[in-house]
């Protein structure tokens, strides 16, 4: 960005408004304050209405509603993020070669209908995700492609055998969409689980009114002693703006959507000591990117794509975007602060991350001239809910002589254009439900088998690098492989990385057991939360 452009951009934006170990579940941290029982927790869900009630086929909008009703084999551990802890599994061990995972299940786990949950239900559920029957959709199929078989030597033991080692396998088994279903009910009821919710989680489903609320109540037969603590929950359907208003009015106990600093100040002015503000100092796993359609000439030319990423002043942009969105933290393709992330100095060596933006833009103009694209005109497809991204990209690419037509569409139209390939640049975000490259970079697997790849590339080297990082079991070796892939993606400019989320939240002082977290996909089952009677 030129020295004169930040103020122009501000005005434009304002106008838009260890292998082999046995791991016991009991090792997990216990709450420092003794929880109390009772009350109804209320929280907002701003991601739209789910198109199915099936975890295996659902997205974020479903996960925030349905997670309290189901259990999974493992969960991501909020106290040791991004490591795992047991859920249905009370302990497990991994063979020295990393090809066999043996899980011992909690005894006497019951489904909400009173039937007993066994290893057969775990097997049927994970088999359904990795090899869905005809007519069944599993958005997580590719995540489990390394599983060769799932065995159940007895009712309390599950053995998962892999074709090849996968460094991320435990985390994949812990993904929030890995709901365990009743094998018997799947065989007898065609509406289950796409239209009926019934699991072993801490809460039973009571009702769902689309556009209004999702309601659950405590399951007294839950297998974890004394949990859940609250009587029930209500997940309110809201928009992004309505979420902030609900926090301001005290209608909800906390927000899921990240707050900007101005919104934080409004909440403080309105609620005062009734809420605590947490988060914002570190990033979560949400990275906003712009995907480049490599099947649209001249974007099939790596020189043109690299020119686009060189044009973006991410350092200045980070402080600018902080005024409009919680997604504003500077970083590469690995979450800043994670074990795979480059240091800021290391990141500066990659295209688009250097300190001298004027030099970067001179190089961008040179590349465009070399490619014969000095008057490049392209479109950028964006969601109507976030116009500031369009204003930002238009301004940044204008600095190197590229004209961008900003096209804002509603969510269904954006989805349709993603599917058809009708875009040059597309707003996108890497999968955030697990902070691991095997999940977050799965979008770069070949487009021919992966419709989530909005770059639409079938680059064999990209696949080779992806496989290499997930096969590396030694953490130090894996870090090297991960950074090799990051470097290649950025140099090829398949995506234009923007910013990571700074997750600021307002939490009512009525809520116990909830504080700052590195991911909004943690503690979704609500089993560990409680409400202080004296503060309600």
PDB file of N, CA and C in Angstrom, residues 238-335:
ATOM      1  N   UNK A 238     -29.296 -16.245  15.012  1.00  0.00           N
ATOM      2  CA  UNK A 238     -29.120 -14.793  14.889  1.00  0.00           C
ATOM      3  C   UNK A 238     -28.253 -14.472  13.671  1.00  0.00           C
ATOM      4  N   UNK A 239     -28.215 -13.206  13.328  1.00  0.00           N
ATOM      5  CA  UNK A 239     -27.255 -12.708  12.343  1.00  0.00           C
ATOM      6  C   UNK A 239     -26.041 -12.193  13.111  1.00  0.00           C
ATOM      7  N   UNK A 240     -24.985 -11.804  12.377  1.00  0.00           N
ATOM      8  CA  UNK A 240     -23.802 -11.285  13.046  1.00  0.00           C
ATOM      9  C   UNK A 240     -24.087 -10.054  13.885  1.00  0.00           C
ATOM     10  N   UNK A 241     -24.808  -9.098  13.300  1.00  0.00           N
ATOM     11  CA  UNK A 241     -25.134  -7.859  14.023  1.00  0.00           C
ATOM     12  C   UNK A 241     -26.050  -8.143  15.203  1.00  0.00           C
ATOM     13  N   UNK A 242     -27.006  -9.053  14.988  1.00  0.00           N
ATOM     14  CA  UNK A 242     -27.952  -9.381  16.063  1.00  0.00           C
ATOM     15  C   UNK A 242     -27.236 -10.061  17.227  1.00  0.00           C
ATOM     16  N   UNK A 243     -26.167 -10.763  16.939  1.00  0.00           N
ATOM     17  CA  UNK A 243     -25.393 -11.405  17.996  1.00  0.00           C
ATOM     18  C   UNK A 243     -24.838 -10.356  18.953  1.00  0.00           C
ATOM     19  N   UNK A 244     -24.258  -9.301  18.399  1.00  0.00           N
ATOM     20  CA  UNK A 244     -23.717  -8.235  19.251  1.00  0.00           C
ATOM     21  C   UNK A 244     -24.822  -7.590  20.070  1.00  0.00           C
ATOM     22  N   UNK A 245     -25.964  -7.346  19.449  1.00  0.00           N
ATOM     23  CA  UNK A 245     -27.089  -6.749  20.171  1.00  0.00           C
ATOM     24  C   UNK A 245     -27.584  -7.662  21.285  1.00  0.00           C
ATOM     25  N   UNK A 246     -27.563  -8.979  21.043  1.00  0.00           N
ATOM     26  CA  UNK A 246     -27.994  -9.922  22.070  1.00  0.00           C
ATOM     27  C   UNK A 246     -27.051  -9.908  23.264  1.00  0.00           C
ATOM     28  N   UNK A 247     -25.756  -9.725  22.992  1.00  0.00           N
ATOM     29  CA  UNK A 247     -24.782  -9.615  24.080  1.00  0.00           C
ATOM     30  C   UNK A 247     -24.997  -8.317  24.846  1.00  0.00           C
ATOM     31  N   UNK A 248     -25.229  -7.236  24.103  1.00  0.00           N
ATOM     32  CA  UNK A 248     -25.443  -5.929  24.735  1.00  0.00           C
ATOM     33  C   UNK A 248     -26.652  -5.935  25.666  1.00  0.00           C
ATOM     34  N   UNK A 249     -27.705  -6.643  25.255  1.00  0.00           N
ATOM     35  CA  UNK A 249     -28.943  -6.640  26.034  1.00  0.00           C
ATOM     36  C   UNK A 249     -28.965  -7.689  27.132  1.00  0.00           C
ATOM     37  N   UNK A 250     -27.964  -8.591  27.138  1.00  0.00           N
ATOM     38  CA  UNK A 250     -27.958  -9.656  28.125  1.00  0.00           C
ATOM     39  C   UNK A 250     -28.875 -10.808  27.756  1.00  0.00           C
ATOM     40  N   UNK A 251     -29.287 -10.872  26.495  1.00  0.00           N
ATOM     41  CA  UNK A 251     -30.184 -11.933  26.037  1.00  0.00           C
ATOM     42  C   UNK A 251     -29.466 -13.275  25.972  1.00  0.00           C
ATOM     43  N   UNK A 252     -28.138 -13.242  25.775  1.00  0.00           N
ATOM     44  CA  UNK A 252     -27.336 -14.463  25.708  1.00  0.00           C
ATOM     45  C   UNK A 252     -26.224 -14.395  26.750  1.00  0.00           C
ATOM     46  N   UNK A 253     -25.674 -15.553  27.080  1.00  0.00           N
ATOM     47  CA  UNK A 253     -24.630 -15.610  28.101  1.00  0.00           C
ATOM     48  C   UNK A 253     -23.242 -15.313  27.547  1.00  0.00           C
ATOM     49  N   UNK A 254     -23.039 -15.498  26.239  1.00  0.00           N
ATOM     50  CA  UNK A 254     -21.761 -15.184  25.610  1.00  0.00           C
ATOM     51  C   UNK A 254     -21.954 -15.153  24.103  1.00  0.00           C
ATOM     52  N   UNK A 255     -20.959 -14.646  23.407  1.00  0.00           N
ATOM     53  CA  UNK A 255     -21.000 -14.615  21.954  1.00  0.00           C
ATOM     54  C   UNK A 255     -20.045 -15.661  21.394  1.00  0.00           C
ATOM     55  N   UNK A 256     -20.354 -16.166  20.203  1.00  0.00           N
ATOM     56  CA  UNK A 256     -19.457 -17.067  19.482  1.00  0.00           C
ATOM     57  C   UNK A 256     -18.672 -16.274  18.452  1.00  0.00           C
ATOM     58  N   UNK A 257     -19.340 -15.402  17.738  1.00  0.00           N
ATOM     59  CA  UNK A 257     -18.693 -14.539  16.751  1.00  0.00           C
ATOM     60  C   UNK A 257     -17.727 -13.585  17.459  1.00  0.00           C
ATOM     61  N   UNK A 258     -16.526 -13.419  16.891  1.00  0.00           N
ATOM     62  CA  UNK A 258     -15.550 -12.520  17.489  1.00  0.00           C
ATOM     63  C   UNK A 258     -15.993 -11.071  17.441  1.00  0.00           C
ATOM     64  N   UNK A 259     -15.682 -10.321  18.483  1.00  0.00           N
ATOM     65  CA  UNK A 259     -16.057  -8.914  18.574  1.00  0.00           C
ATOM     66  C   UNK A 259     -14.901  -8.020  18.133  1.00  0.00           C
ATOM     67  N   UNK A 260     -15.220  -6.945  17.446  1.00  0.00           N
ATOM     68  CA  UNK A 260     -14.206  -5.930  17.153  1.00  0.00           C
ATOM     69  C   UNK A 260     -13.987  -5.102  18.416  1.00  0.00           C
ATOM     70  N   UNK A 261     -12.929  -4.285  18.417  1.00  0.00           N
ATOM     71  CA  UNK A 261     -12.650  -3.477  19.599  1.00  0.00           C
ATOM     72  C   UNK A 261     -13.768  -2.492  19.882  1.00  0.00           C
ATOM     73  N   UNK A 262     -14.364  -1.927  18.845  1.00  0.00           N
ATOM     74  CA  UNK A 262     -15.462  -0.983  19.068  1.00  0.00           C
ATOM     75  C   UNK A 262     -16.667  -1.689  19.672  1.00  0.00           C
ATOM     76  N   UNK A 263     -16.910  -2.938  19.250  1.00  0.00           N
ATOM     77  CA  UNK A 263     -18.015  -3.704  19.831  1.00  0.00           C
ATOM     78  C   UNK A 263     -17.722  -4.052  21.285  1.00  0.00           C
ATOM     79  N   UNK A 264     -16.464  -4.360  21.578  1.00  0.00           N
ATOM     80  CA  UNK A 264     -16.064  -4.638  22.963  1.00  0.00           C
ATOM     81  C   UNK A 264     -16.356  -3.424  23.838  1.00  0.00           C
ATOM     82  N   UNK A 265     -16.019  -2.251  23.346  1.00  0.00           N
ATOM     83  CA  UNK A 265     -16.250  -1.035  24.127  1.00  0.00           C
ATOM     84  C   UNK A 265     -17.742  -0.789  24.349  1.00  0.00           C
ATOM     85  N   UNK A 266     -18.558  -1.098  23.351  1.00  0.00           N
ATOM     86  CA  UNK A 266     -20.004  -0.956  23.516  1.00  0.00           C
ATOM     87  C   UNK A 266     -20.537  -1.922  24.571  1.00  0.00           C
ATOM     88  N   UNK A 267     -20.024  -3.160  24.550  1.00  0.00           N
ATOM     89  CA  UNK A 267     -20.464  -4.154  25.534  1.00  0.00           C
ATOM     90  C   UNK A 267     -20.051  -3.723  26.933  1.00  0.00           C
ATOM     91  N   UNK A 268     -18.833  -3.230  27.069  1.00  0.00           N
ATOM     92  CA  UNK A 268     -18.374  -2.774  28.384  1.00  0.00           C
ATOM     93  C   UNK A 268     -19.226  -1.625  28.900  1.00  0.00           C
ATOM     94  N   UNK A 269     -19.577  -0.709  28.007  1.00  0.00           N
ATOM     95  CA  UNK A 269     -20.391   0.438  28.412  1.00  0.00           C
ATOM     96  C   UNK A 269     -21.790  -0.003  28.820  1.00  0.00           C
ATOM     97  N   UNK A 270     -22.305  -1.035  28.151  1.00  0.00           N
ATOM     98  CA  UNK A 270     -23.666  -1.486  28.409  1.00  0.00           C
ATOM     99  C   UNK A 270     -23.769  -2.449  29.584  1.00  0.00           C
ATOM    100  N   UNK A 271     -22.792  -3.391  29.690  1.00  0.00           N
ATOM    101  CA  UNK A 271     -22.917  -4.458  30.684  1.00  0.00           C
ATOM    102  C   UNK A 271     -22.016  -4.276  31.888  1.00  0.00           C
ATOM    103  N   UNK A 272     -20.949  -3.483  31.739  1.00  0.00           N
ATOM    104  CA  UNK A 272     -20.079  -3.211  32.878  1.00  0.00           C
ATOM    105  C   UNK A 272     -19.503  -4.474  33.504  1.00  0.00           C
ATOM    106  N   UNK A 273     -19.620  -4.578  34.807  1.00  0.00           N
ATOM    107  CA  UNK A 273     -19.027  -5.688  35.546  1.00  0.00           C
ATOM    108  C   UNK A 273     -19.830  -6.979  35.435  1.00  0.00           C
ATOM    109  N   UNK A 274     -20.929  -6.952  34.686  1.00  0.00           N
ATOM    110  CA  UNK A 274     -21.738  -8.167  34.533  1.00  0.00           C
ATOM    111  C   UNK A 274     -21.121  -9.161  33.544  1.00  0.00           C
ATOM    112  N   UNK A 275     -20.131  -8.690  32.788  1.00  0.00           N
ATOM    113  CA  UNK A 275     -19.464  -9.574  31.826  1.00  0.00           C
ATOM    114  C   UNK A 275     -17.951  -9.459  31.981  1.00  0.00           C
ATOM    115  N   UNK A 276     -17.254 -10.444  31.469  1.00  0.00           N
ATOM    116  CA  UNK A 276     -15.801 -10.390  31.372  1.00  0.00           C
ATOM    117  C   UNK A 276     -15.430 -10.528  29.897  1.00  0.00           C
ATOM    118  N   UNK A 277     -14.459  -9.756  29.471  1.00  0.00           N
ATOM    119  CA  UNK A 277     -13.982  -9.805  28.091  1.00  0.00           C
ATOM    120  C   UNK A 277     -12.749 -10.688  28.053  1.00  0.00           C
ATOM    121  N   UNK A 278     -12.754 -11.694  27.187  1.00  0.00           N
ATOM    122  CA  UNK A 278     -11.626 -12.617  27.105  1.00  0.00           C
ATOM    123  C   UNK A 278     -11.140 -12.711  25.662  1.00  0.00           C
ATOM    124  N   UNK A 279      -9.876 -13.121  25.501  1.00  0.00           N
ATOM    125  CA  UNK A 279      -9.334 -13.407  24.183  1.00  0.00           C
ATOM    126  C   UNK A 279      -8.805 -12.188  23.467  1.00  0.00           C
ATOM    127  N   UNK A 280      -8.335 -12.456  22.250  1.00  0.00           N
ATOM    128  CA  UNK A 280      -7.861 -11.384  21.388  1.00  0.00           C
ATOM    129  C   UNK A 280      -6.358 -11.262  21.290  1.00  0.00           C
ATOM    130  N   UNK A 281      -5.637 -11.831  22.247  1.00  0.00           N
ATOM    131  CA  UNK A 281      -4.176 -11.681  22.240  1.00  0.00           C
ATOM    132  C   UNK A 281      -3.507 -12.655  21.273  1.00  0.00           C
ATOM    133  N   UNK A 282      -4.111 -13.820  21.112  1.00  0.00           N
ATOM    134  CA  UNK A 282      -3.553 -14.812  20.195  1.00  0.00           C
ATOM    135  C   UNK A 282      -4.603 -15.188  19.155  1.00  0.00           C
ATOM    136  N   UNK A 283      -4.173 -15.889  18.113  1.00  0.00           N
ATOM    137  CA  UNK A 283      -5.087 -16.232  17.026  1.00  0.00           C
ATOM    138  C   UNK A 283      -5.757 -17.573  17.262  1.00  0.00           C
ATOM    139  N   UNK A 284      -6.916 -17.753  16.646  1.00  0.00           N
ATOM    140  CA  UNK A 284      -7.560 -19.062  16.583  1.00  0.00           C
ATOM    141  C   UNK A 284      -7.219 -19.677  15.226  1.00  0.00           C
ATOM    142  N   UNK A 285      -7.804 -20.830  14.938  1.00  0.00           N
ATOM    143  CA  UNK A 285      -7.483 -21.534  13.709  1.00  0.00           C
ATOM    144  C   UNK A 285      -8.171 -21.012  12.462  1.00  0.00           C
ATOM    145  N   UNK A 286      -8.841 -19.873  12.540  1.00  0.00           N
ATOM    146  CA  UNK A 286      -9.564 -19.334  11.381  1.00  0.00           C
ATOM    147  C   UNK A 286      -8.660 -18.401  10.576  1.00  0.00           C
ATOM    148  N   UNK A 287      -8.382 -18.784   9.327  1.00  0.00           N
ATOM    149  CA  UNK A 287      -7.584 -17.965   8.414  1.00  0.00           C
ATOM    150  C   UNK A 287      -8.437 -17.587   7.210  1.00  0.00           C
ATOM    151  N   UNK A 288      -8.631 -16.287   6.998  1.00  0.00           N
ATOM    152  CA  UNK A 288      -9.340 -15.799   5.808  1.00  0.00           C
ATOM    153  C   UNK A 288      -8.356 -15.736   4.652  1.00  0.00           C
ATOM    154  N   UNK A 289      -8.753 -16.306   3.521  1.00  0.00           N
ATOM    155  CA  UNK A 289      -7.916 -16.264   2.325  1.00  0.00           C
ATOM    156  C   UNK A 289      -8.773 -15.885   1.125  1.00  0.00           C
ATOM    157  N   UNK A 290      -8.100 -15.542   0.040  1.00  0.00           N
ATOM    158  CA  UNK A 290      -8.751 -15.373  -1.256  1.00  0.00           C
ATOM    159  C   UNK A 290      -8.255 -16.509  -2.143  1.00  0.00           C
ATOM    160  N   UNK A 291      -9.148 -17.377  -2.578  1.00  0.00           N
ATOM    161  CA  UNK A 291      -8.756 -18.464  -3.471  1.00  0.00           C
ATOM    162  C   UNK A 291      -8.723 -17.961  -4.905  1.00  0.00           C
ATOM    163  N   UNK A 292      -7.695 -18.387  -5.644  1.00  0.00           N
ATOM    164  CA  UNK A 292      -7.502 -17.966  -7.030  1.00  0.00           C
ATOM    165  C   UNK A 292      -7.870 -19.117  -7.956  1.00  0.00           C
ATOM    166  N   UNK A 293      -8.796 -18.879  -8.863  1.00  0.00           N
ATOM    167  CA  UNK A 293      -9.261 -19.913  -9.790  1.00  0.00           C
ATOM    168  C   UNK A 293      -8.218 -20.135 -10.883  1.00  0.00           C
ATOM    169  N   UNK A 294      -7.422 -21.183 -10.745  1.00  0.00           N
ATOM    170  CA  UNK A 294      -6.320 -21.422 -11.680  1.00  0.00           C
ATOM    171  C   UNK A 294      -6.791 -21.919 -13.044  1.00  0.00           C
ATOM    172  N   UNK A 295      -8.084 -22.162 -13.196  1.00  0.00           N
ATOM    173  CA  UNK A 295      -8.602 -22.600 -14.498  1.00  0.00           C
ATOM    174  C   UNK A 295      -9.152 -21.435 -15.319  1.00  0.00           C
ATOM    175  N   UNK A 296      -8.990 -20.228 -14.802  1.00  0.00           N
ATOM    176  CA  UNK A 296      -9.421 -19.022 -15.496  1.00  0.00           C
ATOM    177  C   UNK A 296      -8.193 -18.270 -16.011  1.00  0.00           C
ATOM    178  N   UNK A 297      -7.882 -18.321 -17.310  1.00  0.00           N
ATOM    179  CA  UNK A 297      -6.756 -17.517 -17.830  1.00  0.00           C
ATOM    180  C   UNK A 297      -7.005 -16.040 -17.560  1.00  0.00           C
ATOM    181  N   UNK A 298      -5.990 -15.261 -17.232  1.00  0.00           N
ATOM    182  CA  UNK A 298      -4.568 -15.619 -17.145  1.00  0.00           C
ATOM    183  C   UNK A 298      -4.140 -16.081 -15.751  1.00  0.00           C
ATOM    184  N   UNK A 299      -5.121 -16.437 -14.893  1.00  0.00           N
ATOM    185  CA  UNK A 299      -4.768 -16.849 -13.536  1.00  0.00           C
ATOM    186  C   UNK A 299      -4.166 -18.254 -13.506  1.00  0.00           C
ATOM    187  N   UNK A 300      -4.112 -18.901 -14.658  1.00  0.00           N
ATOM    188  CA  UNK A 300      -3.389 -20.171 -14.749  1.00  0.00           C
ATOM    189  C   UNK A 300      -1.879 -19.951 -14.834  1.00  0.00           C
ATOM    190  N   UNK A 301      -1.474 -18.694 -14.928  1.00  0.00           N
ATOM    191  CA  UNK A 301      -0.063 -18.313 -14.989  1.00  0.00           C
ATOM    192  C   UNK A 301       0.408 -17.936 -13.581  1.00  0.00           C
ATOM    193  N   UNK A 302       1.391 -18.674 -13.064  1.00  0.00           N
ATOM    194  CA  UNK A 302       1.880 -18.441 -11.697  1.00  0.00           C
ATOM    195  C   UNK A 302       2.428 -17.034 -11.523  1.00  0.00           C
ATOM    196  N   UNK A 303       2.951 -16.432 -12.582  1.00  0.00           N
ATOM    197  CA  UNK A 303       3.477 -15.069 -12.485  1.00  0.00           C
ATOM    198  C   UNK A 303       2.360 -14.080 -12.159  1.00  0.00           C
ATOM    199  N   UNK A 304       1.205 -14.268 -12.773  1.00  0.00           N
ATOM    200  CA  UNK A 304       0.070 -13.374 -12.532  1.00  0.00           C
ATOM    201  C   UNK A 304      -0.428 -13.543 -11.106  1.00  0.00           C
ATOM    202  N   UNK A 305      -0.555 -14.796 -10.674  1.00  0.00           N
ATOM    203  CA  UNK A 305      -1.032 -15.050  -9.307  1.00  0.00           C
ATOM    204  C   UNK A 305      -0.065 -14.464  -8.278  1.00  0.00           C
ATOM    205  N   UNK A 306       1.230 -14.623  -8.515  1.00  0.00           N
ATOM    206  CA  UNK A 306       2.212 -14.100  -7.555  1.00  0.00           C
ATOM    207  C   UNK A 306       2.163 -12.578  -7.508  1.00  0.00           C
ATOM    208  N   UNK A 307       1.910 -11.953  -8.636  1.00  0.00           N
ATOM    209  CA  UNK A 307       1.796 -10.491  -8.653  1.00  0.00           C
ATOM    210  C   UNK A 307       0.667 -10.041  -7.733  1.00  0.00           C
ATOM    211  N   UNK A 308      -0.431 -10.799  -7.723  1.00  0.00           N
ATOM    212  CA  UNK A 308      -1.576 -10.419  -6.887  1.00  0.00           C
ATOM    213  C   UNK A 308      -1.225 -10.477  -5.407  1.00  0.00           C
ATOM    214  N   UNK A 309      -0.521 -11.535  -4.996  1.00  0.00           N
ATOM    215  CA  UNK A 309      -0.192 -11.641  -3.568  1.00  0.00           C
ATOM    216  C   UNK A 309       0.871 -10.633  -3.164  1.00  0.00           C
ATOM    217  N   UNK A 310       1.778 -10.286  -4.096  1.00  0.00           N
ATOM    218  CA  UNK A 310       2.793  -9.270  -3.808  1.00  0.00           C
ATOM    219  C   UNK A 310       2.184  -7.892  -3.608  1.00  0.00           C
ATOM    220  N   UNK A 311       1.002  -7.665  -4.159  1.00  0.00           N
ATOM    221  CA  UNK A 311       0.372  -6.342  -4.073  1.00  0.00           C
ATOM    222  C   UNK A 311      -0.211  -6.044  -2.702  1.00  0.00           C
ATOM    223  N   UNK A 312      -0.441  -7.072  -1.889  1.00  0.00           N
ATOM    224  CA  UNK A 312      -1.180  -6.900  -0.637  1.00  0.00           C
ATOM    225  C   UNK A 312      -0.241  -6.499   0.505  1.00  0.00           C
ATOM    226  N   UNK A 313      -0.521  -5.348   1.094  1.00  0.00           N
ATOM    227  CA  UNK A 313       0.242  -4.855   2.244  1.00  0.00           C
ATOM    228  C   UNK A 313      -0.413  -5.412   3.508  1.00  0.00           C
ATOM    229  N   UNK A 314       0.043  -6.562   3.930  1.00  0.00           N
ATOM    230  CA  UNK A 314      -0.598  -7.257   5.045  1.00  0.00           C
ATOM    231  C   UNK A 314      -0.308  -6.584   6.385  1.00  0.00           C
ATOM    232  N   UNK A 315       0.830  -5.949   6.522  1.00  0.00           N
ATOM    233  CA  UNK A 315       1.157  -5.304   7.798  1.00  0.00           C
ATOM    234  C   UNK A 315       0.232  -4.123   8.069  1.00  0.00           C
ATOM    235  N   UNK A 316       0.125  -3.225   7.101  1.00  0.00           N
ATOM    236  CA  UNK A 316      -0.776  -2.082   7.272  1.00  0.00           C
ATOM    237  C   UNK A 316      -2.224  -2.550   7.299  1.00  0.00           C
ATOM    238  N   UNK A 317      -2.530  -3.538   6.456  1.00  0.00           N
ATOM    239  CA  UNK A 317      -3.891  -4.044   6.395  1.00  0.00           C
ATOM    240  C   UNK A 317      -4.367  -4.641   7.697  1.00  0.00           C
ATOM    241  N   UNK A 318      -3.450  -5.240   8.452  1.00  0.00           N
ATOM    242  CA  UNK A 318      -3.834  -5.842   9.719  1.00  0.00           C
ATOM    243  C   UNK A 318      -4.430  -4.814  10.669  1.00  0.00           C
ATOM    244  N   UNK A 319      -3.780  -3.667  10.798  1.00  0.00           N
ATOM    245  CA  UNK A 319      -4.298  -2.629  11.695  1.00  0.00           C
ATOM    246  C   UNK A 319      -5.554  -1.979  11.124  1.00  0.00           C
ATOM    247  N   UNK A 320      -5.640  -1.898   9.799  1.00  0.00           N
ATOM    248  CA  UNK A 320      -6.827  -1.321   9.174  1.00  0.00           C
ATOM    249  C   UNK A 320      -8.047  -2.207   9.394  1.00  0.00           C
ATOM    250  N   UNK A 321      -7.902  -3.505   9.142  1.00  0.00           N
ATOM    251  CA  UNK A 321      -9.038  -4.417   9.230  1.00  0.00           C
ATOM    252  C   UNK A 321      -9.493  -4.655  10.665  1.00  0.00           C
ATOM    253  N   UNK A 322      -8.633  -4.364  11.624  1.00  0.00           N
ATOM    254  CA  UNK A 322      -9.016  -4.528  13.030  1.00  0.00           C
ATOM    255  C   UNK A 322     -10.238  -3.701  13.383  1.00  0.00           C
ATOM    256  N   UNK A 323     -10.457  -2.617  12.638  1.00  0.00           N
ATOM    257  CA  UNK A 323     -11.594  -1.748  12.923  1.00  0.00           C
ATOM    258  C   UNK A 323     -12.912  -2.351  12.450  1.00  0.00           C
ATOM    259  N   UNK A 324     -12.839  -3.358  11.572  1.00  0.00           N
ATOM    260  CA  UNK A 324     -14.051  -3.854  10.926  1.00  0.00           C
ATOM    261  C   UNK A 324     -14.360  -5.322  11.174  1.00  0.00           C
ATOM    262  N   UNK A 325     -13.348  -6.077  11.574  1.00  0.00           N
ATOM    263  CA  UNK A 325     -13.552  -7.512  11.742  1.00  0.00           C
ATOM    264  C   UNK A 325     -12.581  -8.072  12.772  1.00  0.00           C
ATOM    265  N   UNK A 326     -12.979  -9.177  13.397  1.00  0.00           N
ATOM    266  CA  UNK A 326     -12.091  -9.866  14.330  1.00  0.00           C
ATOM    267  C   UNK A 326     -10.987 -10.614  13.599  1.00  0.00           C
ATOM    268  N   UNK A 327     -11.113 -10.737  12.279  1.00  0.00           N
ATOM    269  CA  UNK A 327     -10.116 -11.473  11.492  1.00  0.00           C
ATOM    270  C   UNK A 327      -9.104 -10.467  10.957  1.00  0.00           C
ATOM    271  N   UNK A 328      -8.027 -10.249  11.702  1.00  0.00           N
ATOM    272  CA  UNK A 328      -7.094  -9.187  11.314  1.00  0.00           C
ATOM    273  C   UNK A 328      -5.648  -9.453  11.715  1.00  0.00           C
ATOM    274  N   UNK A 329      -5.336 -10.629  12.252  1.00  0.00           N
ATOM    275  CA  UNK A 329      -3.980 -10.901  12.722  1.00  0.00           C
ATOM    276  C   UNK A 329      -3.085 -11.379  11.574  1.00  0.00           C
ATOM    277  N   UNK A 330      -1.898 -10.813  11.490  1.00  0.00           N
ATOM    278  CA  UNK A 330      -0.929 -11.077  10.430  1.00  0.00           C
ATOM    279  C   UNK A 330      -0.271 -12.432  10.640  1.00  0.00           C
ATOM    280  N   UNK A 331      -0.121 -13.210   9.561  1.00  0.00           N
ATOM    281  CA  UNK A 331       0.548 -14.498   9.667  1.00  0.00           C
ATOM    282  C   UNK A 331       0.525 -15.247   8.354  1.00  0.00           C
ATOM    283  N   UNK A 332       1.215 -16.380   8.295  1.00  0.00           N
ATOM    284  CA  UNK A 332       1.271 -17.191   7.085  1.00  0.00           C
ATOM    285  C   UNK A 332       0.157 -18.207   7.044  1.00  0.00           C
ATOM    286  N   UNK A 333       0.427 -19.387   6.468  1.00  0.00           N
ATOM    287  CA  UNK A 333      -0.594 -20.425   6.345  1.00  0.00           C
ATOM    288  C   UNK A 333      -0.672 -21.313   7.579  1.00  0.00           C
ATOM    289  N   UNK A 334       0.288 -21.210   8.490  1.00  0.00           N
ATOM    290  CA  UNK A 334       0.225 -21.911   9.771  1.00  0.00           C
ATOM    291  C   UNK A 334      -0.137 -20.900  10.853  1.00  0.00           C
ATOM    292  N   UNK A 335      -1.007 -21.312  11.764  1.00  0.00           N
ATOM    293  CA  UNK A 335      -1.498 -20.389  12.793  1.00  0.00           C
ATOM    294  C   UNK A 335      -0.342 -19.761  13.562  1.00  0.00           C
TER     295      UNK A 335
END
